[in-house]
Coordinates of C-alpha atoms in Angstrom, one line a residue:
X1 CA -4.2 32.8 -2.4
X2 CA -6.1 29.5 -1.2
X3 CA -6.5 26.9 -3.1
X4 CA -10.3 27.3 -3.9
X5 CA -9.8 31.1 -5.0
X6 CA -6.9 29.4 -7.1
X7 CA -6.9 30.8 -10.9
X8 CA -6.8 27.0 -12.2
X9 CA -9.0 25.7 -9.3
X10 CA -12.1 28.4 -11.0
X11 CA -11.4 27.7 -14.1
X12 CA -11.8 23.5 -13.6
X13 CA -15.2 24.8 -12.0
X14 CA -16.4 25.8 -14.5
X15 CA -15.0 23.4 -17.4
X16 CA -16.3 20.8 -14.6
X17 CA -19.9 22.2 -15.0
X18 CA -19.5 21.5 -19.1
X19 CA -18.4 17.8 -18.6
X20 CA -20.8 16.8 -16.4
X21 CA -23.4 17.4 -19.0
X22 CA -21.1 14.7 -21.3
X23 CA -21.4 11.2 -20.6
X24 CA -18.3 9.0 -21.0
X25 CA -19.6 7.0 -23.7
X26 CA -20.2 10.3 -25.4
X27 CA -15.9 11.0 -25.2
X28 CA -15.3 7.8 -27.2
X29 CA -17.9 8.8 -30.1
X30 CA -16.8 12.1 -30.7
X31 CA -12.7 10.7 -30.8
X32 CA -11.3 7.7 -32.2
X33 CA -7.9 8.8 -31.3
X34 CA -8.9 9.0 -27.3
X35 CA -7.3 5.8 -26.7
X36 CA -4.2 6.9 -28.0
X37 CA -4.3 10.3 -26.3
X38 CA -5.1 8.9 -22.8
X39 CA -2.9 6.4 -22.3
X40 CA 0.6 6.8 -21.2
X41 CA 3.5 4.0 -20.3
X42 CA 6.6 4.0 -18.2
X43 CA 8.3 0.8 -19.3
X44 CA 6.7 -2.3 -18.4
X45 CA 3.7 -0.7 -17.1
X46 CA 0.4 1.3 -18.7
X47 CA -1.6 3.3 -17.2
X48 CA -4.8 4.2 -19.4
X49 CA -7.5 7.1 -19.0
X50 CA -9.5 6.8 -21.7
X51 CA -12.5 5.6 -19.8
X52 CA -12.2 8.8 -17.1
X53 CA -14.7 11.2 -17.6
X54 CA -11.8 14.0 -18.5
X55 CA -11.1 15.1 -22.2
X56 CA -6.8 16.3 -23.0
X57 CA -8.3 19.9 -21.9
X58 CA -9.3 18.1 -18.8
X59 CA -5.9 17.0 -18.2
X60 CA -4.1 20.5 -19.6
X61 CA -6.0 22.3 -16.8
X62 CA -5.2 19.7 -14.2
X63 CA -1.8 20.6 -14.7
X64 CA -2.0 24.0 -14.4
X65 CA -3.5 23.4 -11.1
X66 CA -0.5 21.8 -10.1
X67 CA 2.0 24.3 -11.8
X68 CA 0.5 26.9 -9.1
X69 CA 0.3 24.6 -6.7
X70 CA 4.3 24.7 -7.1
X71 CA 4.4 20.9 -7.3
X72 CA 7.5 20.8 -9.1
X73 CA 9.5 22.0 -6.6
X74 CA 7.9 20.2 -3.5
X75 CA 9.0 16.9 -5.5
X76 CA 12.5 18.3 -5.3
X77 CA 11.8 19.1 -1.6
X78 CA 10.6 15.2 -1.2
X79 CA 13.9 13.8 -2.9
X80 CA 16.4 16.0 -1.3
X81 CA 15.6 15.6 2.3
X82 CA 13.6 18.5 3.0
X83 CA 11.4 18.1 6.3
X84 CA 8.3 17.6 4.1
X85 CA 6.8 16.1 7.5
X86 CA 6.6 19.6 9.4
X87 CA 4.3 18.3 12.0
X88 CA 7.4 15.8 12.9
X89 CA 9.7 18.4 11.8
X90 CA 11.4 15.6 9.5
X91 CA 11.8 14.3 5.9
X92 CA 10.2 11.3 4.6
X93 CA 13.1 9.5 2.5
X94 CA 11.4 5.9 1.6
X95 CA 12.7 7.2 -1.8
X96 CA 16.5 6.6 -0.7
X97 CA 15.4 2.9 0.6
X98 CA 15.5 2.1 -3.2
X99 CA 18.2 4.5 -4.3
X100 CA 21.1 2.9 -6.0
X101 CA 24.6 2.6 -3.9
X102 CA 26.0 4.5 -6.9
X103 CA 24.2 7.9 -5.8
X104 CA 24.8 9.8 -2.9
X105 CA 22.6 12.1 -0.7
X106 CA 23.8 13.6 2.4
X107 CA 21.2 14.6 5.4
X108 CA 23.1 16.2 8.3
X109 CA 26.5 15.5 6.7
X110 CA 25.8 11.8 6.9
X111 CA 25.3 10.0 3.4
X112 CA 22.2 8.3 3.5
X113 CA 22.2 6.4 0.5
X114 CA 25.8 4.4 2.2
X115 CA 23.6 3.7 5.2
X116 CA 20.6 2.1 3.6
X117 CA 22.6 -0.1 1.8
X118 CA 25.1 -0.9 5.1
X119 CA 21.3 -2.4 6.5
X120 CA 20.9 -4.1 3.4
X121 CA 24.4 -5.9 3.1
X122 CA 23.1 -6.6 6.8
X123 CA 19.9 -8.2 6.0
X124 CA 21.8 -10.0 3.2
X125 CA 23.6 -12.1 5.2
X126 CA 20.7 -13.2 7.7
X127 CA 18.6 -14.0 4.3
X128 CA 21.7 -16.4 3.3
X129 CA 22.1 -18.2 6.7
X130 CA 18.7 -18.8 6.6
X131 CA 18.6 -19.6 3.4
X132 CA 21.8 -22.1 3.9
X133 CA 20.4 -23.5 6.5
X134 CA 23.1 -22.5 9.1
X135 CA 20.3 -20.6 11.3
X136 CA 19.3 -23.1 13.7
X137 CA 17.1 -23.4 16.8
X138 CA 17.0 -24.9 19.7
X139 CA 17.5 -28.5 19.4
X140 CA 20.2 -27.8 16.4
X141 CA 17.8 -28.3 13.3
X142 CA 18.2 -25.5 11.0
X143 CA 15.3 -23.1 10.8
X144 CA 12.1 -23.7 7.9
X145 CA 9.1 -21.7 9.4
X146 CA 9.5 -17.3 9.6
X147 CA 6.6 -16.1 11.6
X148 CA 6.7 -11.9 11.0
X149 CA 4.9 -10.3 14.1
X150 CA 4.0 -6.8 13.0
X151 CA 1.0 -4.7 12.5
X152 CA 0.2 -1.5 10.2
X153 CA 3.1 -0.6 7.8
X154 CA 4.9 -3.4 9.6
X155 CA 2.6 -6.3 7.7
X156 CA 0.5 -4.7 5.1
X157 CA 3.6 -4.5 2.8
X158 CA 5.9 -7.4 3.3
X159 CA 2.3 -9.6 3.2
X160 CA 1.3 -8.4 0.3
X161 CA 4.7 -8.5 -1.4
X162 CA 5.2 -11.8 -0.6
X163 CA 1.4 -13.0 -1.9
X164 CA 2.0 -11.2 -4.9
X165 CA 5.5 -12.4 -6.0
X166 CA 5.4 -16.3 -5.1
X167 CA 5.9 -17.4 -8.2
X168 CA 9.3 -15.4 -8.5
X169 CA 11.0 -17.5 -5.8
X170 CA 14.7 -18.5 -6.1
X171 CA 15.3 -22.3 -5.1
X172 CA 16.7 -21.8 -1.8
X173 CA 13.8 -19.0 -0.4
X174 CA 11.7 -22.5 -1.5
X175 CA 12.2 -24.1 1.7
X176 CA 11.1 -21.5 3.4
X177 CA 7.8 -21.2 5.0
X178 CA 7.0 -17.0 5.5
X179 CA 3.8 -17.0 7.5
X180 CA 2.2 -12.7 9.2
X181 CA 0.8 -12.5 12.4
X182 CA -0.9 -9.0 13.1
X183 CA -4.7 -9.1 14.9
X184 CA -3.7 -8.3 18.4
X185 CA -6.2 -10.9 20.0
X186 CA -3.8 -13.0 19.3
X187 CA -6.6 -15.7 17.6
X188 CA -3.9 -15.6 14.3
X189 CA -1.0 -16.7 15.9
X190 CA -2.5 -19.1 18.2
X191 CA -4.6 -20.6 15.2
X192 CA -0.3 -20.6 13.3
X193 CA 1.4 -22.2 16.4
X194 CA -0.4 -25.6 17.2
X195 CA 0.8 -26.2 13.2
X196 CA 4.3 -25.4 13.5
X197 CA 7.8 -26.8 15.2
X198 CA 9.0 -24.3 17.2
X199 CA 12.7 -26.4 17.2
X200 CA 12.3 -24.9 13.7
X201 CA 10.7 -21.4 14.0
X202 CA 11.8 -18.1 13.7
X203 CA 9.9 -14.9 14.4
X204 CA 10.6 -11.7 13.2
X205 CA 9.2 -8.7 15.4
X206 CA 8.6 -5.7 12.9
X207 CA 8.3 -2.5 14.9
X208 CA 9.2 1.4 13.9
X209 CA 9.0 1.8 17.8
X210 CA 9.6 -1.3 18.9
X211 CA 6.4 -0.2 21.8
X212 CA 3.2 -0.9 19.7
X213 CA 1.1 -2.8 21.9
X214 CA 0.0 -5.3 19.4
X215 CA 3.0 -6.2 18.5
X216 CA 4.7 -7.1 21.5
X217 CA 1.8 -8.9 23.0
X218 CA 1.9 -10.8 20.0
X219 CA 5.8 -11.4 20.7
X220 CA 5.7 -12.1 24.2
X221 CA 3.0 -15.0 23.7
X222 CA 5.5 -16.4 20.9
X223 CA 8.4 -16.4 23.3
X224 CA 6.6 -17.9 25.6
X225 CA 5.7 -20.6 23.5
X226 CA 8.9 -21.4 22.8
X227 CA 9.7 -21.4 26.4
X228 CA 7.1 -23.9 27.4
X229 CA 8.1 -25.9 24.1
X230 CA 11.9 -26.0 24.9
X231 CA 11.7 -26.5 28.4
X232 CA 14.5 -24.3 28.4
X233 CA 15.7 -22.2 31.2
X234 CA 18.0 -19.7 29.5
X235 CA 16.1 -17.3 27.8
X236 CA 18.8 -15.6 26.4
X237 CA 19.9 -18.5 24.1
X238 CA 16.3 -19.0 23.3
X239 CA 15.5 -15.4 21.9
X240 CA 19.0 -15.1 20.6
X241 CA 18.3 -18.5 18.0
X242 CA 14.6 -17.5 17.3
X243 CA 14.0 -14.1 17.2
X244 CA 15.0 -10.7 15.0
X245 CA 14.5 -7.6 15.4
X246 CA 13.5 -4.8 13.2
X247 CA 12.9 -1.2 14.0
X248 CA 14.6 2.2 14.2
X249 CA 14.4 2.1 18.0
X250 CA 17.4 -0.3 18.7
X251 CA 17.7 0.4 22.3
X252 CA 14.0 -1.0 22.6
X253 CA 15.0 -3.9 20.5
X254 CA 18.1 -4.7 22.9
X255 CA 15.5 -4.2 26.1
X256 CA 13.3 -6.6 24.8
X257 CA 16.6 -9.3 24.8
X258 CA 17.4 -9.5 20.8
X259 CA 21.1 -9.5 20.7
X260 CA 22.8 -6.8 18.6
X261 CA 23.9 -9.4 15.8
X262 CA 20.5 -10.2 15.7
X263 CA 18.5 -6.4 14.7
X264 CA 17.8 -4.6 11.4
X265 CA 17.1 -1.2 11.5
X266 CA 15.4 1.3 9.7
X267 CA 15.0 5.7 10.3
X268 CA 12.4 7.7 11.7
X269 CA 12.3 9.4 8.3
X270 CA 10.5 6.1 7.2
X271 CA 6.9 6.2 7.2
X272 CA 5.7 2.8 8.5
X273 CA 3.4 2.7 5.5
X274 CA 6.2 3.6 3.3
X275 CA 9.0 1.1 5.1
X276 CA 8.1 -2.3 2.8
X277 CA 11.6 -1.3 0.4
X278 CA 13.4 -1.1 3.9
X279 CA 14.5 -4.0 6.4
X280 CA 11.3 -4.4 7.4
X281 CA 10.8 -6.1 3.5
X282 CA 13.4 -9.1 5.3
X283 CA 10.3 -11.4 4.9
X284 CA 9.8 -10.4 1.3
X285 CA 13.8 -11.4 0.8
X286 CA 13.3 -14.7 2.8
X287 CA 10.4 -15.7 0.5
X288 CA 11.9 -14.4 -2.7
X289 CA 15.8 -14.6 -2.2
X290 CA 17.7 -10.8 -2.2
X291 CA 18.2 -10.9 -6.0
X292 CA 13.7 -10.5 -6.2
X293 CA 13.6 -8.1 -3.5
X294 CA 16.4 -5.9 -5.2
X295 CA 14.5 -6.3 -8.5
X296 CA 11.5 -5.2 -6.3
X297 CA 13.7 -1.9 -5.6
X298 CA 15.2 -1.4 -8.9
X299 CA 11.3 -1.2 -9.9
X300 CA 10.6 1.2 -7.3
X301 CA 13.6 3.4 -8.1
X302 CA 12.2 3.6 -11.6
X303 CA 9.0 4.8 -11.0
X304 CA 11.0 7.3 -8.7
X305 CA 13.2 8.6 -11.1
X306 CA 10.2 8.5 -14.0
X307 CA 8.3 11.0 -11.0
X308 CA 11.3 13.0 -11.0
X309 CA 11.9 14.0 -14.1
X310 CA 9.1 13.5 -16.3
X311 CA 7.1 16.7 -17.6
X312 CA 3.6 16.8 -16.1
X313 CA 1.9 16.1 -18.8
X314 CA 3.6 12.4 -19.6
X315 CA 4.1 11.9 -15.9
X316 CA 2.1 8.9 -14.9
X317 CA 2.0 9.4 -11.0
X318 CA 1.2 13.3 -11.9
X319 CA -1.7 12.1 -14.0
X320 CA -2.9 9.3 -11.9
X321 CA -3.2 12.0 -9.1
X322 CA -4.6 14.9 -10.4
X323 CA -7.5 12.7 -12.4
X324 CA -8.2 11.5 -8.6
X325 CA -8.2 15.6 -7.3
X326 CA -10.6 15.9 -10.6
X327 CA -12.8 13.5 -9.7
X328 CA -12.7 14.2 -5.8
X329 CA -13.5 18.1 -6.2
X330 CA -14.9 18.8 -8.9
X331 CA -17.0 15.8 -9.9
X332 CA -17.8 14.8 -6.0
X333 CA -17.0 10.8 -6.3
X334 CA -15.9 10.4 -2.9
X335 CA -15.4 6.5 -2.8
X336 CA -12.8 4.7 -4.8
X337 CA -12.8 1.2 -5.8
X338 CA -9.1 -1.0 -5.9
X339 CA -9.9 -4.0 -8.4
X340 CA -7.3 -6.4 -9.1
X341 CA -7.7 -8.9 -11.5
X342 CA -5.6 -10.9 -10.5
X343 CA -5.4 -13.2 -7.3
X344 CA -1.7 -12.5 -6.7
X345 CA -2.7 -8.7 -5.8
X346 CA -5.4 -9.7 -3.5
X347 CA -3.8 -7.8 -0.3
X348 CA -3.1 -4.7 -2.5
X349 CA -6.7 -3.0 -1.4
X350 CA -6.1 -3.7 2.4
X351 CA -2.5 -2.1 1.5
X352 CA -3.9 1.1 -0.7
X353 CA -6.7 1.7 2.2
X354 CA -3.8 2.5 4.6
X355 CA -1.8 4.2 2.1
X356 CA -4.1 7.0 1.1
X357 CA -6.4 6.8 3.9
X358 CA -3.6 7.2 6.7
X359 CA -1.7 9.8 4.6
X360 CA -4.5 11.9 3.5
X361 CA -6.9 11.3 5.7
X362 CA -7.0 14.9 6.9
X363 CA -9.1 17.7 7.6
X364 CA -6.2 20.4 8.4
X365 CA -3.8 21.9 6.1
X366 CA 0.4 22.2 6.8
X367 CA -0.6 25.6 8.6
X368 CA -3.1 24.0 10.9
X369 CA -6.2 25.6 9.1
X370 CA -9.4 23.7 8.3
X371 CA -10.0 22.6 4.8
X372 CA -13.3 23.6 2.7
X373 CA -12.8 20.9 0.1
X374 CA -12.9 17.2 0.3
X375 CA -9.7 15.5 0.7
X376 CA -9.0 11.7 0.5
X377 CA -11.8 9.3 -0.4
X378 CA -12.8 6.2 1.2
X379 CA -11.2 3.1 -0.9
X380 CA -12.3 -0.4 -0.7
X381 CA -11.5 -3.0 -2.8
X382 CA -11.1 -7.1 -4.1
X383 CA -9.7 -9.3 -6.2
X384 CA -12.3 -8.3 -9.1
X385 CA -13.6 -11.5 -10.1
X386 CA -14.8 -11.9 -6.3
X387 CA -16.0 -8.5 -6.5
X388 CA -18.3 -9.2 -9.3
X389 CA -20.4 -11.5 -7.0
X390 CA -20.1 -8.9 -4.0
X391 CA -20.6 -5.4 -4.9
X392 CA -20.5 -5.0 -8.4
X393 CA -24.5 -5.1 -8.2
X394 CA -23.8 -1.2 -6.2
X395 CA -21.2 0.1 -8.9
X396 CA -23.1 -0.6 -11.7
X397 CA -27.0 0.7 -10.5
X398 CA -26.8 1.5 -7.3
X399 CA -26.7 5.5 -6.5
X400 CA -23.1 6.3 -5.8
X401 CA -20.7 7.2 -8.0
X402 CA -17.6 5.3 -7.5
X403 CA -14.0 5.5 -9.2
X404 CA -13.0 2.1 -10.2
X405 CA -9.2 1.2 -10.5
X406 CA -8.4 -2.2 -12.3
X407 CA -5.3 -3.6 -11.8
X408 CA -4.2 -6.5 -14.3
X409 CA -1.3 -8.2 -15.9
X410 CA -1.2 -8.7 -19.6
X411 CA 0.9 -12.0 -19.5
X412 CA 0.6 -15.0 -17.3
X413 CA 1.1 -18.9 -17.5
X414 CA 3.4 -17.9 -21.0
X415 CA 5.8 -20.6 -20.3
X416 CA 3.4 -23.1 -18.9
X417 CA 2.3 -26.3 -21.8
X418 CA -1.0 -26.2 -19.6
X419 CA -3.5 -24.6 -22.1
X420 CA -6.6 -24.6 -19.0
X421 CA -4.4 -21.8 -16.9
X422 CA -4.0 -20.2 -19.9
X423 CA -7.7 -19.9 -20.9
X424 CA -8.3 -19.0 -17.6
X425 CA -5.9 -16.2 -17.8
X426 CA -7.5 -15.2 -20.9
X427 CA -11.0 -15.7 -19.1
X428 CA -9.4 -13.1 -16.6
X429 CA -9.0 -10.8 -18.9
X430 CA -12.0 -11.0 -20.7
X431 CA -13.9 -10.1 -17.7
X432 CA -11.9 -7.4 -16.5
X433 CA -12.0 -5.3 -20.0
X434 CA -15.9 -6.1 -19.8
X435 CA -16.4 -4.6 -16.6
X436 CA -14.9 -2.1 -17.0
X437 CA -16.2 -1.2 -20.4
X438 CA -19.6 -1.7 -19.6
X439 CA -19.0 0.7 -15.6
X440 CA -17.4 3.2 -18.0
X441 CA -19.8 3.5 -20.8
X442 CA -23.0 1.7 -19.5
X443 CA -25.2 -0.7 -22.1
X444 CA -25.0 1.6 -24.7
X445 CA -22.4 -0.3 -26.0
X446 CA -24.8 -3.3 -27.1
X447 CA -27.4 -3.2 -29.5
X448 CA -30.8 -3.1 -28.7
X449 CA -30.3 -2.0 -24.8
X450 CA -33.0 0.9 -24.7
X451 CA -35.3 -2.1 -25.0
X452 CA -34.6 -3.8 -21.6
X453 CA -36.7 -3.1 -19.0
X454 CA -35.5 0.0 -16.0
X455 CA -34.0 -2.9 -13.6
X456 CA -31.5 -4.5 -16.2
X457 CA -30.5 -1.3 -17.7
X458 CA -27.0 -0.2 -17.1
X459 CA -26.2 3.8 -16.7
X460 CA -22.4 3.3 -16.6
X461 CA -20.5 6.4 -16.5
X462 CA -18.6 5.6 -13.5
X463 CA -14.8 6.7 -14.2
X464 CA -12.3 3.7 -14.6
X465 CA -8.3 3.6 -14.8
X466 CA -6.8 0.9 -16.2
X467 CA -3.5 0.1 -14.7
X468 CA -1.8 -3.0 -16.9
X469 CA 1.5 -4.6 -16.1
X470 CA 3.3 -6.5 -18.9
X471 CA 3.4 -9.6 -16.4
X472 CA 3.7 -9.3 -12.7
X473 CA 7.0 -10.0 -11.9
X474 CA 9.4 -8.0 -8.6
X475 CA 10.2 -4.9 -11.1
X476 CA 6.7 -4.4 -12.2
X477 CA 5.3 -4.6 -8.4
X478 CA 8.2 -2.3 -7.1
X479 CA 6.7 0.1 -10.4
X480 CA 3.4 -0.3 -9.4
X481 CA 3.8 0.7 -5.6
X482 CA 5.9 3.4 -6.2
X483 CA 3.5 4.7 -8.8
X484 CA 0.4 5.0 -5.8
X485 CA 2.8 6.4 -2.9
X486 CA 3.7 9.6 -5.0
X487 CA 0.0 8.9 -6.0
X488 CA -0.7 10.0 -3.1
X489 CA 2.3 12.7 -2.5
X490 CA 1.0 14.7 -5.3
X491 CA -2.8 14.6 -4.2
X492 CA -1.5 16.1 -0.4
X493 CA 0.2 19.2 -2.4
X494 CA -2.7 19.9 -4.0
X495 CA -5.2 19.4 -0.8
X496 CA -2.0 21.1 1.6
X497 CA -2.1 18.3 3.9
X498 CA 1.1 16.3 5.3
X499 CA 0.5 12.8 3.9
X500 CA 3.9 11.4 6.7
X501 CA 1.9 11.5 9.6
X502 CA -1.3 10.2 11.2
X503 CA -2.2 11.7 14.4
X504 CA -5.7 10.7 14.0
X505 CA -4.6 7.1 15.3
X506 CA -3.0 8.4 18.6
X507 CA -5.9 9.2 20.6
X508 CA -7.5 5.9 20.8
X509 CA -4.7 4.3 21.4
X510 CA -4.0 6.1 24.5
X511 CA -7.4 5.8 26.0
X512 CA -7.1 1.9 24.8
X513 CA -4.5 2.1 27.8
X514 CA -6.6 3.5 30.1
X515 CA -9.3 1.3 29.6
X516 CA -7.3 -1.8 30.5
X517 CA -7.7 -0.6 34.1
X518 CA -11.0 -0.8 34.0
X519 CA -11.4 -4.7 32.6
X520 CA -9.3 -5.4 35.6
X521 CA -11.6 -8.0 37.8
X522 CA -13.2 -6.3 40.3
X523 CA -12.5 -3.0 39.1
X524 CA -15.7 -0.8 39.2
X525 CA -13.9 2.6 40.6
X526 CA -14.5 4.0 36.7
X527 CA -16.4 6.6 35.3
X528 CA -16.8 7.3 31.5
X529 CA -19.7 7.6 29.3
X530 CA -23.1 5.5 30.0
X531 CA -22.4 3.1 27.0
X532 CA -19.0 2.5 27.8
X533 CA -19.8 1.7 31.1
X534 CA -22.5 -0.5 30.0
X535 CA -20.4 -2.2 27.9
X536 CA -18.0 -2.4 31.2
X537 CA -20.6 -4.2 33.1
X538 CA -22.1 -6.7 30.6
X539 CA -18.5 -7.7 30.2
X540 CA -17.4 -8.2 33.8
X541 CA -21.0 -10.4 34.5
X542 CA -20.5 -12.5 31.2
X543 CA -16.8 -13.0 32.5
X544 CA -17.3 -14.3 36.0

């Protein structure tokens, strides 16, 4: 049966039809109790629904939907090494990047878990010789400045990681400068190098493949540098004391002329979008020491096991999803907001827009058949004070509805004796409860709105999740992660989609290549559509 003729999928038709006539507001009046009925915690992290427009009936049906969608079993599929990614014809195990050493799993007799942390004990001992200061360039001063070259999965993670956790730094990550080059104009990391020593720099090139084109255009300009800076002649001792590898194509790696002693490696069963808990998270260790990022993973492996084994209806990934297939399907909101408050989280949109947009993204199910239902939305986001002076204007009267996720940390600046960062904490908070209140449940909250004129009224009703962290510390972020990437995982059962691949990006990439033949000078043998070759000629005149 499809999933539109579904039993559970008619039935939230139809129940769908009753709510909409209900505005949020509405929810709150008729229960006192919602709060407590809509809110759900898995330790140091609370995720509340109380402002969704979705009632526990809501919810009850949701997760019949997903009983017949047989999601139960397809999590045990994900965990066990089952080739969830048919169109690769592998499994996706970012799961066993965070997996204790105490546990086992075996994938072609090989166990897995013993492997992962083999890299780790690896990456371990390059943190601590850079930490120690016993990694040292060319002129014999010990390295102070990482440069991570990487693009994608390869950047998004490990940047925001490290912008989100600064404040957990052990002393000796401290004299580490950590600095992300991705843009493949190369306008970042020439803007980075007239700043820094290259005596003293270190450059990591993040890769799955070790062939995207960004990156190692990115990788050969820093090597050069190096080589006009050094004036040295061997390259070999140049890219052996300032450069790593890291990427599950080591033979690439070893091409490119990074030594052996020198790479990190990772498995095709990691999803470069789901590779920041591997050794491509070495910048995340160098900036917080390998006791923060293990904390990162031991937060992580929570939320995984929380996923595993907690019913449905407790089950905060489960819930998170399936009020997002509720909104999505049956209440047509087809944008999603991502509002921190907090500026530590400020990369976590750009990193949630490739999570769910690059894994469910798609128009085809598993069995190669169209969809006749919406799948993932388009997400945008910023740090939510920002927001407020950007687009908030749109999401509170403008004519799109818009789910709105607020991200936020209870505690911060405890342990400080400076009482203006704590009001301004407080001030934080303050203004993320009010928007949200007010997106949720519109002016009707304040006395003697009806009397305002059309342009300052406020219709609310927009659906909001609260996401709260105790205080944002490595463990709390590794939670919080883990909680949108089966997010997502449960959203691509429902919608029958493979959320581990993303041949959508693969096309344009190839013609890319192509197209460099054509900017050659003098190259006008070229034929292609009458815009392109406009384009073609107004750059060739403007260039000569």
């Amino acid at each position: 049966m499809s999933l539109i003729e579904s039993a559970a999928w008619v039935e939230l038709q139809s129940h769908a039809y009753y709510m909409s006539q209900s505005h949020i507001s509405t929810f709150f009046k008729e229960d006192t109790q919602r709060f407590e009925k809509l809110t759900f915690e898995q330790k140091d992290l609370l995720l509340d629904l109380s402002k969704q427009h979705v009632t526990p009936e809501t919810i009850k049906l949701l997760i019949q939907l997903a009983d017949e969608r047989s999601l139960a079993q397809w999590i045990e599929s994900l965990f066990g090494g089952e080739h969830v990614n048919n169109s690769e014809d592998r499994p996706a195990l970012h799961t066993a990047l965070r997996t204790p050493d105490t546990q086992k799993l075996l994938i072609n007799g090989k166990d897995i878990i013993n492997e992962v942390h083999a890299n780790l004990d690896q990456m371990d001992k390059i943190v601590e010789r850079i930490h120690s200061g016993e990694w040292r360039g060319f002129t014999g001063h010990p390295i102070d400045t990482v440069v991570n070259i990487g693009v994608g999965g390869s950047d998004l993670g490990p940047l925001m990681a490290c912008k989100a956790l600064t404040e957990n730094q052990s002393e000796p990550a401290k004299k580490i400068n950590v600095h992300f080059v991705s843009s493949m104009d190369g306008s970042q990391l020439s803007e980075l190098l007239s700043q820094l020593n290259p005596a003293r720099t270190l450059f990591v090139i993040s890769s799955k493949s070790f062939t995207t084109i960004d990156t190692l255009a990115n990788a050969q300009t820093a090597k050069e540098w190096l080589k006009q800076s050094s004036q040295s002649t061997n390259e070999d001792i140049l890219v052996a004391r300032h450069f790593i590898g890291v990427s599950a194509n080591p033979s690439k790696v070893t091409e490119w002329g990074i030594p052996e002693e020198h790479q990190l490696q990772f498995w095709d069963w990691t999803g470069g979008r789901y590779s920041m808990w591997s050794t491509i998270g070495l910048p995340i260790a160098l900036k917080l020491g390998m006791r923060g990022f293990k904390e990162l993973l031991d937060g992580a492996h929570s939320m995984d096991e929380h996923f595993r084994h907690t019913p449905f209806q407790n089950n905060l990934p489960v819930l998170l999803a399936m009020t997002g297939i509720w909104n999505i399907n049956f209440l047509n909101i087809n944008a999603h907001a991502i509002l921190p408050y907090d500026g530590r989280l400020s990369h976590i949109p750009a990193y949630l827009e490739q999570l769910e947009m690059e894994s469910n993204g798609k128009s085809v199910t598993r069995d190669g058949q169209a969809v006749n239902y919406k799948t993932c939305p388009i997400l945008w986001g910023e740090v939510g004070t920002n927001a407020q002076h950007a687009f908030y204007q749109l999401l509170h009267q403008g004519t799109e509805s818009v789910m709105c996720d607020f991200i936020v940390a209870a505690r911060r600046y405890h342990t400080t004796n400076n009482p203006e960062l704590q009001h301004q904490h407080q001030l934080n908070l303050a203004n993320c409860l009010a928007q949200s209140r007010i997106l949720a449940l519109g002016d009707s909250v304040l006395d003697g709105a009806e009397n305002s004129p059309a342009h300052k009224r406020y219709k609310g009703n927009q659906p909001c999740t609260t996401l709260m962290l105790d205080e944002l510390t490595p463990f709390t972020f590794g939670q919080l992660i883990a909680l949108y990437e089966h997010k997502v995982f449960v959203q691509s059962v429902i919608w029958e989609i493979n959320p581990f691949d993303q041949w959508g990006v693969e096309l344009g990439k190839t013609v890319a290549t192509s197209m460099m033949n054509a900017l050659a000078p003098n190259n006008e043998d070229h034929e292609f559509d009458s815009s392109t070759n406009g384009l073609l000629s107004r750059i060739a005149e403007k260039s000569t």
